[in-house]
Coordinates of C-alpha atoms in Angstrom, one line a residue:
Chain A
X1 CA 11.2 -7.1 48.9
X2 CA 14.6 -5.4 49.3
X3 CA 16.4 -4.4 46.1
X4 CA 19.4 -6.4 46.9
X5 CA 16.8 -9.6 46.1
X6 CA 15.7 -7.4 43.2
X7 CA 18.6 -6.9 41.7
X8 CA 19.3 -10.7 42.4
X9 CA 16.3 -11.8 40.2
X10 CA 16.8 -9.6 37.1
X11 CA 20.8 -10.6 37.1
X12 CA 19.8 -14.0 37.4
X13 CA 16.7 -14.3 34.9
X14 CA 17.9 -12.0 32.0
X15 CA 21.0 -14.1 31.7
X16 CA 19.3 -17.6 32.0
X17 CA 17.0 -16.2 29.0
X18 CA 19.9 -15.5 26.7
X19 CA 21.6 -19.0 27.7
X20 CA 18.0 -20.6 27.5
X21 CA 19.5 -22.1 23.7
X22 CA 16.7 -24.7 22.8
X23 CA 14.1 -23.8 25.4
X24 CA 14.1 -23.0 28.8
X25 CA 14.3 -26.5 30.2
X26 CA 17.6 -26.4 29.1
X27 CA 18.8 -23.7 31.9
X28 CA 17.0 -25.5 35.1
X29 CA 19.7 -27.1 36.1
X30 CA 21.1 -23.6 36.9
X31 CA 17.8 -22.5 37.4
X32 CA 18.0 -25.0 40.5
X33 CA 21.6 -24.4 41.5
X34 CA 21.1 -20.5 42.4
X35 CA 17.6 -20.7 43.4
X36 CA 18.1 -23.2 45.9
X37 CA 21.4 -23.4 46.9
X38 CA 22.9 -20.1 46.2
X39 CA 20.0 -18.1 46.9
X40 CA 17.7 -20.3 49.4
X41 CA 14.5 -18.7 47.7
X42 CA 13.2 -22.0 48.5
X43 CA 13.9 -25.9 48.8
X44 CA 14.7 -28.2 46.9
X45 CA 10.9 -30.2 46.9
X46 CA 9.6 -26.5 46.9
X47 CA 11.6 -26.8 43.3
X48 CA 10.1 -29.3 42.0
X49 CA 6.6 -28.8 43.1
X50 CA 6.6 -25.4 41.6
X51 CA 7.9 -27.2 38.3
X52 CA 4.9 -29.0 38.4
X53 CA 2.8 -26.3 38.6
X54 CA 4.5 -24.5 35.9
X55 CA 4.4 -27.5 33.6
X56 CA 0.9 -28.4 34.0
X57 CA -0.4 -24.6 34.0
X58 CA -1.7 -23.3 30.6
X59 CA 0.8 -21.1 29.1
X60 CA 4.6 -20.8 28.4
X61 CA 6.0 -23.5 30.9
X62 CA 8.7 -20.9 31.4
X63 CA 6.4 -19.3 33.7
X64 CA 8.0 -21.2 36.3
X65 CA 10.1 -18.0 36.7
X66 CA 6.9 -16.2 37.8
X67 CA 6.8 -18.8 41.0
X68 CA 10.4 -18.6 41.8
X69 CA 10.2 -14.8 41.3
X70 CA 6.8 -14.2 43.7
X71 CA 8.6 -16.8 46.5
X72 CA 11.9 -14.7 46.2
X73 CA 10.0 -10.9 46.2
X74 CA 6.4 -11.5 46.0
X75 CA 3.7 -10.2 43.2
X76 CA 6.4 -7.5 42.1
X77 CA 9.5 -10.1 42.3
X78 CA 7.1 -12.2 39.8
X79 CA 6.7 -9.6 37.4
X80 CA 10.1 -8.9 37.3
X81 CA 11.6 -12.2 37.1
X82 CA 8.6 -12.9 34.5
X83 CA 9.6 -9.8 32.3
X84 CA 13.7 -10.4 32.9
X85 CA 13.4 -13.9 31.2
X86 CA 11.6 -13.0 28.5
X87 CA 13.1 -9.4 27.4
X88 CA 16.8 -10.5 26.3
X89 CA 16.0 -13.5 24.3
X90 CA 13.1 -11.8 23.0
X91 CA 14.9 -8.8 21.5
X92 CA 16.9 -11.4 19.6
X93 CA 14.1 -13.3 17.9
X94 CA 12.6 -9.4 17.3
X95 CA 16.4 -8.7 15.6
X96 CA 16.4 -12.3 13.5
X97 CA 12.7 -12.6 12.4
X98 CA 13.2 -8.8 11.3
X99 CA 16.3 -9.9 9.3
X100 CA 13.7 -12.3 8.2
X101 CA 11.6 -10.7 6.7
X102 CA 13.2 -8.4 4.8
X103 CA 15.5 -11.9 3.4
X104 CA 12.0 -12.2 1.6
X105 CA 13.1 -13.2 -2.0
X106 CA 16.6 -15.2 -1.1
X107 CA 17.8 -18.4 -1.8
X108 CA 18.7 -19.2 1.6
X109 CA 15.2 -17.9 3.1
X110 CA 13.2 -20.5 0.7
X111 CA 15.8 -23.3 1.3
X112 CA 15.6 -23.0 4.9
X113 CA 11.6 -22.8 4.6
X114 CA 11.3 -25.7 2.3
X115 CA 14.5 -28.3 3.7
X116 CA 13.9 -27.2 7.6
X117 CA 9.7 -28.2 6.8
X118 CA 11.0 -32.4 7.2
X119 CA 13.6 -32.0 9.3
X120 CA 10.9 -29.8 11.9
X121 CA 8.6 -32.5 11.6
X122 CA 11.1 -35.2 12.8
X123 CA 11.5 -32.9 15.6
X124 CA 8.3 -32.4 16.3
X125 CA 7.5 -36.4 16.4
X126 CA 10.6 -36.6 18.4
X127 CA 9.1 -34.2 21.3
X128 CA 5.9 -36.2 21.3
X129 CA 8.1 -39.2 21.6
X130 CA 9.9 -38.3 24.6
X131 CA 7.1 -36.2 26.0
X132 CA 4.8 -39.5 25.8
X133 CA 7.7 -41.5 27.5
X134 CA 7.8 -39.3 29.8
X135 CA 4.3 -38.3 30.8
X136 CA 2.4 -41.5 30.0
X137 CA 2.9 -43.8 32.8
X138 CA 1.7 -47.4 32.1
X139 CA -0.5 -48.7 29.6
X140 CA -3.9 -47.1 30.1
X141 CA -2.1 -43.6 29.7
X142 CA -0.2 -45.0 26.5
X143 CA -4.1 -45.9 25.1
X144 CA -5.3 -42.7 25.7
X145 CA -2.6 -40.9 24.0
X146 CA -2.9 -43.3 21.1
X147 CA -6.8 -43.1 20.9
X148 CA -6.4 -39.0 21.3
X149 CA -3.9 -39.0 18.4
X150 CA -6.1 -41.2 16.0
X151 CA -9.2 -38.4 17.1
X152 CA -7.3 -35.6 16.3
X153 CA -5.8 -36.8 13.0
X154 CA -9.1 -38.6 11.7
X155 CA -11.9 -36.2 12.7
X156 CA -12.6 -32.4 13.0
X157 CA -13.6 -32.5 16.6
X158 CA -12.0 -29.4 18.9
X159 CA -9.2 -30.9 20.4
X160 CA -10.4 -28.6 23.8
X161 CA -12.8 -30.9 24.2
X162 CA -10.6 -34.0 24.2
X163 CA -7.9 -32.9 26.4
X164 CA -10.9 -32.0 28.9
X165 CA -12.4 -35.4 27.9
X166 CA -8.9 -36.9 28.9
X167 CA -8.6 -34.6 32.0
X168 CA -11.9 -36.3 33.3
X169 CA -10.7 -40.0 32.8
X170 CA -7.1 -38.5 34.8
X171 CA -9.4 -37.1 37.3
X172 CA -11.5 -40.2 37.5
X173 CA -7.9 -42.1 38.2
X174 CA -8.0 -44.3 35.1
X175 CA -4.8 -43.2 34.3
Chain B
X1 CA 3.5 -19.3 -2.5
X2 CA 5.2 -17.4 -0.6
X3 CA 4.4 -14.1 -1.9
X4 CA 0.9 -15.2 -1.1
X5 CA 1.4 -15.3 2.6
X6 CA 3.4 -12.5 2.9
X7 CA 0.2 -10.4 1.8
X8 CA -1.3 -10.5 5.6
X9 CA -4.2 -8.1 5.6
X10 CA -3.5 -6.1 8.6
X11 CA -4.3 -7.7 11.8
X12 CA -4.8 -5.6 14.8
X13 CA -2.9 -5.6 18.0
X14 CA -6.3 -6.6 19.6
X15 CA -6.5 -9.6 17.7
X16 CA -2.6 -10.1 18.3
X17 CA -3.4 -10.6 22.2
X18 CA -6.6 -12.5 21.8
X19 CA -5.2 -14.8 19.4
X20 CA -2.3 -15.8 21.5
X21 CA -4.2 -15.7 24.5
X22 CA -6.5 -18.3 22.8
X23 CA -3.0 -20.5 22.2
X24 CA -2.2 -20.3 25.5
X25 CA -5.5 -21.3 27.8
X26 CA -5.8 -23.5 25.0
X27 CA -2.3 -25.3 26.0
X28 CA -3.7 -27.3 29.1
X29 CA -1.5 -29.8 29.8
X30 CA 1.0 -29.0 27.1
X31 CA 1.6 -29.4 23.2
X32 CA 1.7 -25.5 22.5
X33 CA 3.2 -26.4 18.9
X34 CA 0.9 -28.2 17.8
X35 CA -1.9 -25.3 19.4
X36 CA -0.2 -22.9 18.0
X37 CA -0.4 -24.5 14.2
X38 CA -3.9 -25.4 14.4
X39 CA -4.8 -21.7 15.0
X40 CA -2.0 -19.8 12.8
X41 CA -1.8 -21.7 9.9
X42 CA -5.0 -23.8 9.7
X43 CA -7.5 -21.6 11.2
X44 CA -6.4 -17.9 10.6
X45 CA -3.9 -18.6 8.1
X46 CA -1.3 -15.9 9.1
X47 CA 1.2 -18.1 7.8
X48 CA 2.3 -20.8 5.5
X49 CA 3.1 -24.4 6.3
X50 CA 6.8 -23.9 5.4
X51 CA 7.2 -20.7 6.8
X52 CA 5.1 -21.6 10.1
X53 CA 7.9 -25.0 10.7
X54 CA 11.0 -23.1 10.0
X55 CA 9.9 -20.4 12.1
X56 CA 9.2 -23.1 14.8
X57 CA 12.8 -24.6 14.4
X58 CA 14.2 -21.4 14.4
X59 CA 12.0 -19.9 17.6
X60 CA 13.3 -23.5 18.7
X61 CA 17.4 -23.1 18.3
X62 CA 17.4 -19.6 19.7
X63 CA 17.7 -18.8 22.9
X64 CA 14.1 -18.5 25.0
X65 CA 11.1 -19.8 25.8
X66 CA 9.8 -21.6 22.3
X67 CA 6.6 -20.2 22.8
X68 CA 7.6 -16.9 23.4
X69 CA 10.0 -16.8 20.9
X70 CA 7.4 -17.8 18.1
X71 CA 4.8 -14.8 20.0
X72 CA 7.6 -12.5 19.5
X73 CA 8.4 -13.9 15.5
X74 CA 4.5 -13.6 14.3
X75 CA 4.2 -10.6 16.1
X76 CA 7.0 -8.9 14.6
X77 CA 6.0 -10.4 11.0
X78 CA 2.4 -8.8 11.6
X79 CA 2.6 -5.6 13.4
X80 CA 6.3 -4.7 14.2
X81 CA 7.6 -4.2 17.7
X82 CA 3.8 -3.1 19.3
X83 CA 2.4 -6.9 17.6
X84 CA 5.5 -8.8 19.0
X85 CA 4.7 -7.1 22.4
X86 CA 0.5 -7.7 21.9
X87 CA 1.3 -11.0 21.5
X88 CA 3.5 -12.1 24.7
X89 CA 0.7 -9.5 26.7
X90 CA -1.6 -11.9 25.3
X91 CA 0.4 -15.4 25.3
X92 CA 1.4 -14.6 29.3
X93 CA -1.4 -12.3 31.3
X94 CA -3.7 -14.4 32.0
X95 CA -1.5 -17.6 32.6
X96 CA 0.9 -15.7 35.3
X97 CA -2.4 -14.7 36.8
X98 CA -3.3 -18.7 36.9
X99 CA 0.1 -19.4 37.5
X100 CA 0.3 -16.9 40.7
X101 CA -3.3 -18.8 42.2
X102 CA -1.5 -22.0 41.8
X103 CA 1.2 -21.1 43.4
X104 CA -0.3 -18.6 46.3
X105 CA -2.7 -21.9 47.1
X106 CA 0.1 -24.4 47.6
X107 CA 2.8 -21.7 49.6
X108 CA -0.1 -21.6 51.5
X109 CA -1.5 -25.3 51.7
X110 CA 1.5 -27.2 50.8
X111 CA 0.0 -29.4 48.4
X112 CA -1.0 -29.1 44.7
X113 CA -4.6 -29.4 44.6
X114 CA -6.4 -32.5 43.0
X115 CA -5.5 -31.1 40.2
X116 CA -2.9 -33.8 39.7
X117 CA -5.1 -36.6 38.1
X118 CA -6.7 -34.1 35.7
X119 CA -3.0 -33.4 34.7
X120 CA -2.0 -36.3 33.9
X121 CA -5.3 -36.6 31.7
X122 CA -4.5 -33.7 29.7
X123 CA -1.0 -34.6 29.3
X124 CA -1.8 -37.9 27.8
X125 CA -4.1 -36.3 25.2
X126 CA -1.5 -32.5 25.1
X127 CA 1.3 -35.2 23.8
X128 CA -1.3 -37.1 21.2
X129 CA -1.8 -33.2 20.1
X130 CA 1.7 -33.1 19.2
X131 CA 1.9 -36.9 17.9
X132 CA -0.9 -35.7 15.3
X133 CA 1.0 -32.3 14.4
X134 CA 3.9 -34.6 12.9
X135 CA 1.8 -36.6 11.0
X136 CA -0.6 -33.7 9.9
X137 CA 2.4 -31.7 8.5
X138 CA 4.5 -34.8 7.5
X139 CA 1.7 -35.5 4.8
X140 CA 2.6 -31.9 3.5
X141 CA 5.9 -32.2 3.5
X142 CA 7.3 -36.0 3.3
X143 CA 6.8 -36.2 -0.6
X144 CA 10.0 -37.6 -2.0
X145 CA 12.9 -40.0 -0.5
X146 CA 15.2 -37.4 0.5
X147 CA 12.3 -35.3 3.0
X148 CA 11.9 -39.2 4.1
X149 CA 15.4 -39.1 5.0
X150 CA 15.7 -35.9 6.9
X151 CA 12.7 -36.8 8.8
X152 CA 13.8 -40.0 10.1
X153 CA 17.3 -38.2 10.6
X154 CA 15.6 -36.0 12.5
X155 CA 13.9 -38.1 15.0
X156 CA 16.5 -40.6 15.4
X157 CA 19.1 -37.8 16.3
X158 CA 17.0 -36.2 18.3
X159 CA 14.2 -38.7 19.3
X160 CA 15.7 -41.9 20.0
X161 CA 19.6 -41.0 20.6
X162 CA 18.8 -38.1 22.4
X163 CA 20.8 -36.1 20.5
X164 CA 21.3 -32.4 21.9
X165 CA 18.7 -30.1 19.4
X166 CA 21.4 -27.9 18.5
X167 CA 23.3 -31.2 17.2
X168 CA 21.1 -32.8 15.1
X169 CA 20.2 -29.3 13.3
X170 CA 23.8 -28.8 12.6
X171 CA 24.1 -32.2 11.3
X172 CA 20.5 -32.1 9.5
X173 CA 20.3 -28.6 8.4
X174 CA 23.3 -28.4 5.8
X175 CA 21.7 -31.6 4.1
X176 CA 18.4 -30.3 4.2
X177 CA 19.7 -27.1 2.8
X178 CA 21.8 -28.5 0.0
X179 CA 18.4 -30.3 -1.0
X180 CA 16.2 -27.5 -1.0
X181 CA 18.5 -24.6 -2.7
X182 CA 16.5 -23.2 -5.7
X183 CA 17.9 -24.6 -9.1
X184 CA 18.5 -21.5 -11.1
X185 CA 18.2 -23.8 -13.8
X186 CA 14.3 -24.7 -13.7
X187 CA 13.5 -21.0 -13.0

C-alpha cells in the first residue's frame, strides 16, 4: 500500500467518526460517495456486499470500515481505517463520560438519568421497530421475531441459544 | 441509588476485554443494546438501570459507533483511559479478525457464503432481543402517566415518523428533564 492511499484512509475515516452523530449508519452515504466514486477502492455491489458482511458479523457494525480499509491497503489499511474511525469520536465520549462522572451529585446528572430512562426506552422499541421492518421479510420471519421476543421476556433461557435456534430455522430456509 | 452503583469494586482491565468481548460474539445478527444490558446491568451489575439508558442515549447522540461509544463510557467509568481502551481491544479484536475472513473469502470467491439464511435467522431473533429490552426496562421505568408520555413520544418521533434521533431528543429531552429535576422541596 502506498502512503498516498494511507493518508487517504485516515483523512477519510477520522473525519466520518466525528460526523458519525447518531451512529455510523448515519455517514454511509459519504462513506459510499468517496469510497466508490471518489476513490474507486471498489464498486458499487462490492459496497453493498461488504455492508452485508459487516451487518451480519458479530461486533460493532462499524466494522465495515475494516473491509473498505483491507480492499483500499490490505491487513495494514484495515487496521488503520479501523483505528481512524474509532479514535476521534472516541476521545469525545472519553472527555463527556469523564465530565460525567465527576457531575456525580448534580441536578442535571439525576434528571437526565431518571427523565432520559422513558424517553431511551421509546427509542429503543423504536429501533426494534424499524430494525424488524426492515429485517423480517414476510410472515414466517415476523413469527419468529414475535415468538423470540415472548422467550426472552417470559423465561430465563440464554438468548445465545435462541438466536442460534433462529439461525438454524434461517439456514433451514423457513424464513 | 446512585451512590450505590458508583461503588464498583475494582474491575480489572482483563475482565474489561473479556466482558466486552463476550458482548460482542455474543451480538450475532445484531441487537448489541439489548446484549450489552443483559450483561452490564443484569448480570455483572456494573451499572444501574438509569444510568445504563442514559448512557445508552448519550453513547447514542454523540458522534461514533453506539457500541463503541458505550465501550469507551463504561470503560472510562471503571478504569480510566487503560479500561476505555480494554474494552474496544476487547469489543473489536476478535470481530475484525472475523470480519477480515469474511471478507478475504468473498474478494476471493465473490459470493457471501451460505451464511445468508443463517442471517436472516439471527436477525429475526437479534431484533426480538431488542423488542424484549424495551419492554424489560419499560416495566422499570413506565410508572406514572408522564414516563407513558415520553415513551410513546419517543417512539412515535422516532419510530413511526421517522424523526431524525437528534430531533426527537431535542424535542423529548427538555420535557423529560423538566419532569425529572429533583424537588428541593421533598429533600
Amino acid at each position: 500500500m502506498n502512503v498516498k492511499t494511507l493518508i487517504q484512509i485516515i483523512a477519510l475515516f477520522s473525519s466520518l467518526s466525528l460526523l458519525s452523530i447518531g451512529g455510523g449508519n448515519t455517514v454511509l452515504p459519504e462513506m459510499h460517495r468517496k469510497t466508490v466514486q471518489v476513490y474507486h477502492w471498489m464498486s458499487d455491489s462490492q459496497f453493498a456486499d461488504v455492508f452485508a458482511i459487516s451487518q451480519a458479523a458479530p461486533g460493532p457494525s462499524i466494522l465495515i470500515v475494516t473491509l473498505i480499509g483491507y480492499k483500499a491497503g490490505g491487513i495494514l489499511g484495515a487496521i488503520i481505517a479501523t483505528i481512524a474511525m474509532m479514535l476521534p469520536a472516541g476521545l469525545l465520549v472519553y472527555m463527556v463520560t469523564r465530565f460525567w462522572q465527576n457531575a456525580q451529585n448534580s441536578p442535571l446528572r439525576h434528571a437526565i438519568e431518571k427523565g432520559f430512562a422513558p424517553l431511551t426506552v421509546g427509542l429503543v422499541l423504536a429501533s426494534g421497530y424499524v430494525m424488524s421492518r426492515a429485517a423480517d421479510h414476510g410472515w414466517h420471519a415476523y413469527i419468529l421475531t414475535g415468538l423470540c421476543t415472548i422467550i426472552f421476556v417470559f423465561t430465563k433461557v440464554n438468548p445465545l441459544i435462541v438466536v442460534a435456534v433462529a439461525g438454524l430455522i434461517g439456514y433451514l430456509g423457513l424464513v | 441509588m446512585s451512590e450505590a452503583v458508583a461503588e464498583t469494586p475494582s474491575i480489572s482491565l482483563l475482565d474489561l476485554a473479556f466482558t466486552f468481548n463476550h458482548i460482542a460474539l455474543a451480538s450475532f445478527g445484531g441487537g448489541l443494546s439489548a446484549w450489552s444490558r443483559e450483561v452490564l446491568v443484569v448480570e455483572k451489575k456494573w451499572m444501574g438501570e438509569e444510568e445504563f439508558l442514559s448512557a445508552v442515549t448519550m453513547c447514542r447522540i454523540l458522534p461514533g459507533a453506539n457500541q463503541v461509544n458505550l465501550a469507551v463510557f463504561v470503560g472510562t467509568k471503571m478504569r480510566g483511559i487503560p479500561g476505555a481502551i480494554s474494552a474496544i481491544i476487547g469489543l473489536t479484536t476478535i470481530p475484525v479478525v472475523l470480519i477480515l475472513i469474511l471478507g478475504y473469502a468473498y474478494f476471493k470467491f465473490h459470493e457471501v457464503p451460505a451464511l445468508q439464511g443463517v442471517l436472516r435467522g439471527a436477525t429475526a431473533a437479534a431484533v426480538a432481543l431488542t423488542l424484549s429490552m424495551a419492554v424489560k426496562t419499560g416495566k422499570k421505568c413506565l410508572g406514572s402517566v408522564v414516563a407513558v408520555a415520553l415513551f410513546l413520544g419517543a417512539f412515535l418521533l422516532n419510530g413511526l415518523i421517522r424523526f431524525p434521533l437528534l430531533g426527537t431528543v431535542a424535542l423529548i429531552g427538555p420535557l423529560a428533564l423538566l419532569w425529572a429535576w429533583p424537588k428541593p422541596a421533598k429533600k
